[in-house]
CSV table of C-alpha atoms and ligand atoms in Angstrom, one decimal:
chain,number,residue,atom,x,y,z
A,1283,UNK,CA,-18.2,-12.1,-14.4
A,1284,UNK,CA,-15.6,-12.1,-11.6
A,1285,UNK,CA,-13.7,-8.8,-11.9
A,1286,UNK,CA,-11.3,-9.4,-9.0
A,1287,UNK,CA,-7.7,-8.9,-10.0
A,1288,UNK,CA,-6.1,-9.7,-6.6
A,1289,UNK,CA,-7.4,-11.6,-3.7
A,1290,UNK,CA,-5.7,-12.0,-0.3
A,1291,UNK,CA,-6.8,-14.6,2.2
A,1292,UNK,CA,-5.7,-14.7,5.8
A,1293,UNK,CA,-2.3,-13.3,4.8
A,1294,UNK,CA,0.3,-13.3,7.5
A,1295,UNK,CA,3.9,-12.1,7.9
A,1296,UNK,CA,5.6,-12.8,11.2
A,1297,UNK,CA,9.2,-12.0,11.8
A,1298,UNK,CA,11.1,-14.1,14.3
A,1299,UNK,CA,12.7,-12.2,17.2
A,1300,UNK,CA,16.3,-13.1,18.2
A,1301,UNK,CA,16.1,-15.5,21.1
A,1302,UNK,CA,17.7,-15.1,24.5
A,1303,UNK,CA,19.8,-18.0,25.9
A,1304,UNK,CA,16.9,-19.0,28.2
A,1305,UNK,CA,14.4,-19.0,25.3
A,1306,UNK,CA,16.8,-21.2,23.2
A,1307,UNK,CA,16.9,-23.7,26.0
A,1308,UNK,CA,13.1,-23.6,26.4
A,1309,UNK,CA,12.7,-23.9,22.6
A,1310,UNK,CA,10.6,-20.7,22.7
A,1311,UNK,CA,10.3,-18.4,19.7
A,1312,UNK,CA,8.7,-15.0,19.9
A,1313,UNK,CA,7.4,-13.2,16.8
A,1314,UNK,CA,6.7,-9.7,15.5
A,1315,UNK,CA,3.3,-10.2,13.9
A,1316,UNK,CA,3.6,-7.4,11.3
A,1317,UNK,CA,0.7,-8.7,9.2
A,1318,UNK,CA,-1.6,-11.0,11.2
A,1319,UNK,CA,-4.2,-12.5,9.0
A,1320,UNK,CA,-5.8,-10.1,6.6
A,1321,UNK,CA,-8.3,-10.8,3.8
A,1322,UNK,CA,-9.4,-8.4,1.1
A,1323,UNK,CA,-9.8,-8.3,-2.7
A,1324,UNK,CA,-9.4,-5.6,-5.3
A,1325,UNK,CA,-11.4,-5.3,-8.5
A,1326,UNK,CA,-9.7,-4.6,-11.8
A,1327,UNK,CA,-9.5,-0.9,-12.6
A,1328,UNK,CA,-10.0,0.2,-9.0
A,1329,UNK,CA,-7.9,2.0,-6.4
A,1330,UNK,CA,-7.7,0.3,-3.0
A,1331,UNK,CA,-6.3,2.3,-0.1
A,1332,UNK,CA,-4.5,0.7,2.9
A,1333,UNK,CA,-4.5,3.3,5.6
A,1334,UNK,CA,-3.0,3.4,9.1
A,1335,UNK,CA,-0.3,4.7,11.4
A,1336,UNK,CA,3.4,3.7,11.0
A,1337,UNK,CA,3.9,0.1,12.0
A,1338,UNK,CA,0.4,-1.1,11.3
A,1339,UNK,CA,1.6,-3.5,8.6
A,1340,UNK,CA,0.5,-1.6,5.4
A,1341,UNK,CA,4.0,-1.4,3.8
A,1342,UNK,CA,4.7,-5.1,4.7
A,1343,UNK,CA,1.4,-6.0,3.0
A,1344,UNK,CA,2.6,-4.0,-0.1
A,1345,UNK,CA,5.9,-5.9,-0.1
A,1346,UNK,CA,4.1,-9.3,0.3
A,1347,UNK,CA,2.0,-8.4,-2.8
A,1348,UNK,CA,5.1,-7.4,-4.7
A,1349,UNK,CA,6.7,-10.7,-3.7
A,1350,UNK,CA,9.6,-8.9,-2.0
A,1351,UNK,CA,8.7,-10.9,1.1
A,1352,UNK,CA,7.6,-14.5,1.5
A,1353,UNK,CA,4.4,-14.8,3.6
A,1354,UNK,CA,4.3,-16.8,6.8
A,1355,UNK,CA,0.8,-18.0,6.1
A,1356,UNK,CA,-2.3,-17.3,3.9
A,1357,UNK,CA,-2.8,-17.1,0.2
A,1358,UNK,CA,-2.4,-14.5,-2.6
A,1359,UNK,CA,-4.4,-15.0,-5.8
A,1360,UNK,CA,-3.6,-12.8,-8.8
A,1361,UNK,CA,-5.7,-12.9,-12.0
A,1362,UNK,CA,-7.1,-16.2,-10.8
A,1363,UNK,CA,-3.8,-17.9,-10.1
A,1364,UNK,CA,-2.2,-18.8,-6.8
A,1365,UNK,CA,1.0,-16.6,-6.6
A,1366,UNK,CA,1.7,-17.1,-2.9
A,1367,UNK,CA,5.0,-18.9,-3.6
A,1368,UNK,CA,6.6,-18.6,-7.0
A,1369,UNK,CA,9.6,-20.2,-8.7
A,1370,UNK,CA,12.2,-17.6,-10.1
A,1371,UNK,CA,10.9,-17.8,-13.7
A,1372,UNK,CA,7.3,-17.3,-12.7
A,1373,UNK,CA,8.3,-14.6,-10.2
A,1374,UNK,CA,10.0,-12.6,-13.0
A,1375,UNK,CA,6.8,-12.8,-15.1
A,1376,UNK,CA,4.7,-11.8,-12.1
A,1377,UNK,CA,6.9,-8.7,-11.5
A,1378,UNK,CA,6.2,-7.5,-15.0
A,1379,UNK,CA,2.5,-7.5,-14.1
A,1380,UNK,CA,2.8,-5.9,-10.7
A,1381,UNK,CA,5.0,-2.9,-10.3
A,1382,UNK,CA,5.8,-0.7,-7.3
A,1383,UNK,CA,6.2,3.1,-6.8
A,1384,UNK,CA,8.3,3.7,-3.7
A,1385,UNK,CA,8.0,6.5,-1.2
A,1386,UNK,CA,11.3,8.1,-2.0
A,1387,UNK,CA,11.8,8.4,-5.7
A,1388,UNK,CA,15.3,9.9,-5.2
A,1389,UNK,CA,16.5,6.8,-3.2
A,1390,UNK,CA,14.9,4.4,-5.7
A,1391,UNK,CA,16.9,5.8,-8.7
A,1392,UNK,CA,20.6,5.4,-9.5
A,1393,UNK,CA,22.0,8.9,-9.3
A,1394,UNK,CA,24.3,8.1,-12.2
A,1395,UNK,CA,21.4,7.2,-14.5
A,1396,UNK,CA,19.7,9.7,-16.7
A,1397,UNK,CA,15.9,9.5,-16.9
A,1398,UNK,CA,16.3,7.6,-20.2
A,1399,UNK,CA,18.5,4.9,-18.5
A,1400,UNK,CA,16.1,4.7,-15.6
A,1401,UNK,CA,13.3,3.9,-18.0
A,1402,UNK,CA,15.3,1.6,-20.3
A,1403,UNK,CA,16.6,-0.6,-17.5
A,1404,UNK,CA,13.3,-2.6,-16.9
A,1405,UNK,CA,13.0,-3.0,-20.7
A,1406,UNK,CA,16.5,-4.6,-20.9
A,1407,UNK,CA,15.9,-6.7,-17.8
A,1408,UNK,CA,12.6,-8.1,-19.2
A,1409,UNK,CA,14.0,-8.4,-22.8
A,1410,UNK,CA,11.1,-6.2,-24.1
A,1411,UNK,CA,13.1,-4.8,-27.0
A,1412,UNK,CA,16.6,-5.4,-28.2
A,1413,UNK,CA,16.4,-2.5,-30.6
A,1414,UNK,CA,17.6,0.9,-29.2
A,1415,UNK,CA,15.4,3.0,-31.4
A,1416,UNK,CA,12.3,1.0,-30.3
A,1417,UNK,CA,13.3,1.4,-26.7
A,1418,UNK,CA,13.7,5.1,-27.2
A,1419,UNK,CA,10.1,5.2,-28.5
A,1420,UNK,CA,8.8,3.3,-25.5
A,1421,UNK,CA,10.7,5.7,-23.1
A,1422,UNK,CA,9.3,8.7,-24.9
A,1423,UNK,CA,5.7,7.4,-24.7
A,1424,UNK,CA,6.1,6.6,-21.0
A,1425,UNK,CA,7.3,10.1,-20.3
A,1426,UNK,CA,4.4,11.5,-22.2
A,1427,UNK,CA,2.0,9.4,-20.2
A,1428,UNK,CA,3.2,11.0,-17.0
A,1429,UNK,CA,3.0,14.5,-18.6
A,1430,UNK,CA,6.7,15.1,-18.9
A,1431,UNK,CA,6.4,16.9,-22.2
A,1432,UNK,CA,8.3,17.3,-24.4
A,1433,UNK,CA,10.0,14.0,-23.4
A,1434,UNK,CA,13.3,14.8,-25.1
A,1435,UNK,CA,13.7,17.6,-22.6
A,1436,UNK,CA,13.7,15.2,-19.7
A,1437,UNK,CA,15.4,12.1,-21.1
A,1438,UNK,CA,18.9,13.3,-20.5
A,1439,UNK,CA,18.4,14.7,-17.0
A,1440,UNK,CA,20.0,13.0,-14.0
A,1441,UNK,CA,17.7,12.6,-10.9
A,1442,UNK,CA,19.3,15.7,-9.2
A,1443,UNK,CA,18.3,17.8,-12.2
A,1444,UNK,CA,14.6,17.0,-11.6
A,1445,UNK,CA,12.2,18.5,-9.0
A,1446,UNK,CA,10.6,16.1,-6.4
A,1447,UNK,CA,7.4,16.0,-8.5
A,1448,UNK,CA,9.3,15.3,-11.7
A,1449,UNK,CA,11.2,12.5,-10.1
A,1450,UNK,CA,8.0,10.9,-8.9
A,1451,UNK,CA,6.7,11.2,-12.5
A,1452,UNK,CA,9.8,9.4,-13.8
A,1453,UNK,CA,9.3,6.8,-11.1
A,1454,UNK,CA,5.7,6.3,-12.3
A,1455,UNK,CA,6.8,6.2,-15.9
A,1456,UNK,CA,9.3,3.4,-14.9
A,1457,UNK,CA,6.4,1.3,-13.7
A,1458,UNK,CA,4.2,2.1,-16.7
A,1459,UNK,CA,6.8,1.2,-19.2
A,1460,UNK,CA,6.2,-2.6,-18.6
A,1461,UNK,CA,2.4,-2.2,-19.1
A,1462,UNK,CA,1.6,-3.7,-15.7
A,1463,UNK,CA,-1.9,-4.7,-14.6
A,1464,UNK,CA,-1.4,-3.5,-11.0
A,1465,UNK,CA,0.7,-0.9,-9.2
A,1466,UNK,CA,1.5,-0.9,-5.5
A,1467,UNK,CA,2.1,2.8,-4.6
A,1468,UNK,CA,3.7,3.1,-1.2
A,1469,UNK,CA,3.2,6.6,0.2
A,1470,UNK,CA,4.0,8.0,-3.3
A,1471,UNK,CA,3.5,11.7,-2.4
A,1472,UNK,CA,4.6,11.8,1.2
A,1473,UNK,CA,8.2,13.0,0.3
A,1474,UNK,CA,6.9,15.6,-2.2
A,1475,UNK,CA,6.2,19.3,-1.5
A,1476,UNK,CA,2.6,19.9,-0.4
A,1477,UNK,CA,2.0,22.2,-3.4
A,1478,UNK,CA,2.9,19.4,-5.9
A,1479,UNK,CA,1.0,16.5,-4.1
A,1480,UNK,CA,-2.4,17.1,-5.7
A,1481,UNK,CA,-0.8,17.4,-9.1
A,1482,UNK,CA,1.0,14.1,-8.8
A,1483,UNK,CA,-2.1,12.3,-7.5
A,1484,UNK,CA,-4.2,13.9,-10.3
A,1485,UNK,CA,-1.7,12.6,-12.9
A,1486,UNK,CA,-1.6,9.1,-11.3
A,1487,UNK,CA,-5.4,9.0,-11.3
A,1488,UNK,CA,-5.6,10.2,-15.0
A,1489,UNK,CA,-3.1,7.5,-16.0
A,1490,UNK,CA,-5.0,4.9,-14.0
A,1491,UNK,CA,-8.2,5.7,-15.8
A,1492,UNK,CA,-6.6,5.9,-19.3
A,1493,UNK,CA,-4.9,2.5,-18.9
A,1494,UNK,CA,-7.6,0.8,-16.7
A,1495,UNK,CA,-4.9,0.1,-14.1
A,1496,UNK,CA,-5.4,-1.2,-10.6
A,1497,UNK,CA,-3.6,0.5,-7.7
A,1498,UNK,CA,-3.0,-0.6,-4.1
A,1499,UNK,CA,-2.4,2.9,-2.5
A,1500,UNK,CA,-0.6,2.7,0.8
A,1501,UNK,CA,-0.9,5.8,3.0
A,1502,UNK,CA,-1.2,7.2,6.5
A,1503,UNK,CA,-3.0,10.2,5.1
A,1504,UNK,CA,-6.8,9.9,5.0
A,1505,UNK,CA,-7.3,13.2,3.2
A,1506,UNK,CA,-5.5,11.9,0.1
A,1507,UNK,CA,-7.1,8.5,0.5
A,1508,UNK,CA,-10.5,10.0,0.3
A,1509,UNK,CA,-9.7,11.8,-2.9
A,1510,UNK,CA,-7.7,9.1,-4.6
A,1511,UNK,CA,-9.2,5.7,-3.7
A,1512,UNK,CA,-12.4,3.8,-4.4
A,1513,UNK,CA,-12.2,1.6,-1.3
A,1514,UNK,CA,-10.3,1.9,2.0
A,1515,UNK,CA,-9.1,-0.7,4.4
A,1516,UNK,CA,-8.0,0.7,7.8
A,1517,UNK,CA,-5.2,-1.4,9.4
A,1518,UNK,CA,-4.2,-1.5,13.1
A,1519,UNK,CA,-1.4,-3.6,14.4
A,1520,UNK,CA,-1.4,-6.0,11.5
A,1521,UNK,CA,-5.2,-6.4,11.2
A,1522,UNK,CA,-7.9,-4.8,9.1
A,1523,UNK,CA,-10.3,-3.2,11.5
A,1524,UNK,CA,-12.6,-1.4,9.0
A,1525,UNK,CA,-13.1,-1.7,5.2
A,1526,UNK,CA,-15.5,-0.4,2.6
A,1527,UNK,CA,-16.2,2.2,-0.1
A,1528,UNK,CA,-14.1,5.3,0.6
A,1529,UNK,CA,-16.9,7.8,0.9
A,1530,UNK,CA,-18.8,5.5,3.3
A,1531,UNK,CA,-15.8,4.9,5.5
A,1532,UNK,CA,-15.0,8.7,5.8
A,1533,UNK,CA,-18.6,9.8,6.2
A,1534,UNK,CA,-19.9,6.9,8.4
A,1535,UNK,CA,-16.9,5.4,10.3
A,1536,UNK,CA,-17.8,2.7,12.8
A,1537,UNK,CA,-14.6,1.6,14.4
A,1538,UNK,CA,-13.2,4.0,17.1
A,1539,UNK,CA,-9.7,3.8,15.5
A,1540,UNK,CA,-11.0,5.0,12.1
A,1541,UNK,CA,-12.9,7.8,13.9
A,1542,UNK,CA,-9.7,8.8,15.7
A,1543,UNK,CA,-7.8,8.9,12.4
A,1544,UNK,CA,-10.4,11.0,10.8
A,1545,UNK,CA,-10.5,13.4,13.7
A,1546,UNK,CA,-6.7,13.7,13.5
A,1547,UNK,CA,-7.0,15.1,10.0
A,1548,UNK,CA,-7.0,18.8,10.8
A,1549,UNK,CA,-8.1,20.1,7.4
A,1550,UNK,CA,-11.5,19.2,5.9
A,1551,UNK,CA,-11.2,15.8,4.3
A,1552,UNK,CA,-11.2,16.5,0.5
A,1553,UNK,CA,-13.3,19.7,0.7
A,1554,UNK,CA,-15.9,18.3,3.2
A,1555,UNK,CA,-16.2,19.7,6.6
A,1556,UNK,CA,-14.9,17.2,9.2
A,1557,UNK,CA,-18.0,16.5,11.2
A,1558,UNK,CA,-16.4,14.1,13.6
A,1559,UNK,CA,-15.7,15.5,16.9
A,1560,UNK,CA,-12.3,14.8,18.3
A,1561,UNK,CA,-12.1,11.2,19.5
A,1562,UNK,CA,-9.3,10.9,22.0
A,1563,UNK,CA,-7.0,8.0,21.5
A,1564,UNK,CA,-4.8,6.9,24.4
A,1565,UNK,CA,-1.0,6.3,24.3
A,1566,UNK,CA,1.1,4.9,21.6
A,1567,UNK,CA,0.7,1.9,19.3
A,1568,UNK,CA,1.8,-1.2,21.3
A,1569,UNK,CA,4.6,-3.4,20.0
A,1570,UNK,CA,3.7,-6.0,17.4
A,1571,UNK,CA,5.8,-8.4,19.5
A,1572,UNK,CA,3.2,-8.3,22.3
A,1573,UNK,CA,-0.2,-7.8,20.8
A,1574,UNK,CA,-2.9,-7.1,23.4
A,1575,UNK,CA,-5.4,-9.9,24.0
A,1576,UNK,CA,-9.0,-9.6,22.9
A,1577,UNK,CA,-9.5,-6.4,20.8
A,1578,UNK,CA,-5.9,-5.3,20.0
A,1579,UNK,CA,-7.0,-1.7,20.1
A,1580,UNK,CA,-8.4,-1.9,23.6
A,1581,UNK,CA,-5.5,-0.3,25.5
A,1582,UNK,CA,-6.0,2.9,23.4
A,1583,UNK,CA,-9.8,2.9,23.1
A,1584,UNK,CA,-11.8,5.3,25.2
A,1585,UNK,CA,-14.9,3.1,24.7
A,1586,UNK,CA,-13.3,-0.2,25.9
A,1587,UNK,CA,-15.4,-2.3,28.2
A,1588,UNK,CA,-14.5,-5.6,30.0
A,1589,UNK,CA,-15.7,-7.8,27.1
A,1590,UNK,CA,-13.3,-6.0,24.8
A,1591,UNK,CA,-10.3,-7.7,26.4
A,1592,UNK,CA,-11.9,-10.6,28.1
A,1593,UNK,CA,-13.6,-12.1,25.0
A,1594,UNK,CA,-12.1,-13.3,21.7
A,1595,UNK,CA,-10.8,-10.7,19.3
A,1596,UNK,CA,-13.7,-9.1,17.3
A,1597,UNK,CA,-13.9,-10.2,13.7
A,1598,UNK,CA,-15.0,-8.1,10.7
A,1599,UNK,CA,-18.8,-8.0,10.4
A,1600,UNK,CA,-20.9,-6.3,7.7
A,1601,UNK,CA,-22.5,-3.2,9.3
A,1602,UNK,CA,-24.1,-2.0,6.0
A,1603,UNK,CA,-23.8,-3.2,2.4
A,1604,UNK,CA,-20.1,-3.6,1.7
A,1605,UNK,CA,-19.0,-1.8,4.9
A,1606,UNK,CA,-17.1,-4.1,7.4
A,1607,UNK,CA,-15.9,-3.3,10.9
A,1608,UNK,CA,-14.4,-5.3,13.7
A,1609,UNK,CA,-15.6,-3.8,17.0
A,1610,UNK,CA,-17.4,-5.6,19.8
A,1611,UNK,CA,-19.4,-2.5,20.8
A,1612,UNK,CA,-20.1,-0.6,17.6
A,1613,UNK,CA,-20.3,-3.2,14.9
B,561,SF4,FE1,-12.9,-0.2,21.4
B,561,SF4,FE2,-14.0,-2.4,22.4
B,561,SF4,FE3,-14.5,-1.7,19.9
B,561,SF4,FE4,-12.1,-2.6,20.6
B,561,SF4,S1,-14.0,-3.8,20.6
B,561,SF4,S2,-12.5,-0.9,19.3
B,561,SF4,S3,-11.9,-1.8,22.6
B,561,SF4,S4,-15.0,-0.6,21.7
């Protein structure tokens, strides 16, 4: 049986750039190609990591899946239904099934709301329960799920009375309270102290297993991706350049960009010795307004040869079972 919960086909998000007078006269329009035709699917109950540097399009992809942005092209299928463009009523239903954990839990909470109010709000919006006592039970259960025990102790706290880790637990509880099928977690631990990160990821993983949830985990940090995810897709300038099982990608990377990301992780990746020698990477990420022709990574790639920029952009090919990479030389 098909176990796919979400399937994305050739998804694009291009943002128009404000035109100069000359461009207006010439009817020219330039675009920032934030997400430039990506395809992947996530199985139910799995954790899929989107990894890459800032500006690679991973957060835009998360927002497209959350339906916070309308795609420019492509298709999103969720639980077998086309959800690419939704009417307001269907969108509200979809948002109950797909929830998001934001990078900064402090900014995503109303500072005048106690933890109880933060958790009750989605219940009220989605008309889950009109009964106060019933809502209180659901709030209490959600706090227990994220290991804020005893829940009564945390219910009356305002965000500033919680530690960074506790705030992220409340943010996670807020997503769980609606019993979603999938959670988009955008850099959920990047604003948390190093000492608490592992604890929060551990809690998120335990909850995911208990409730058979699916996560899209967005991160720039390969060391947490290795520990946390089942599969990884590496994004560069709006495209997926490598994708496969997490262990396979970390142990046997093929694309020079993935190798450079792994080499940049100074500590061993999840307890393993980093065997990849430093792969130099040249310069900065180019602007998504002006994507290099051919392989978009070629200006920064130390292995680039003439065919890398003279020929068509390399497409993902299967280099071993379930392991895909887009490189003209190595794949
Ligand atoms: Fe580097 Fe060429 Fe492969 Fe692109 S196609 S990643 S430029 S070797």
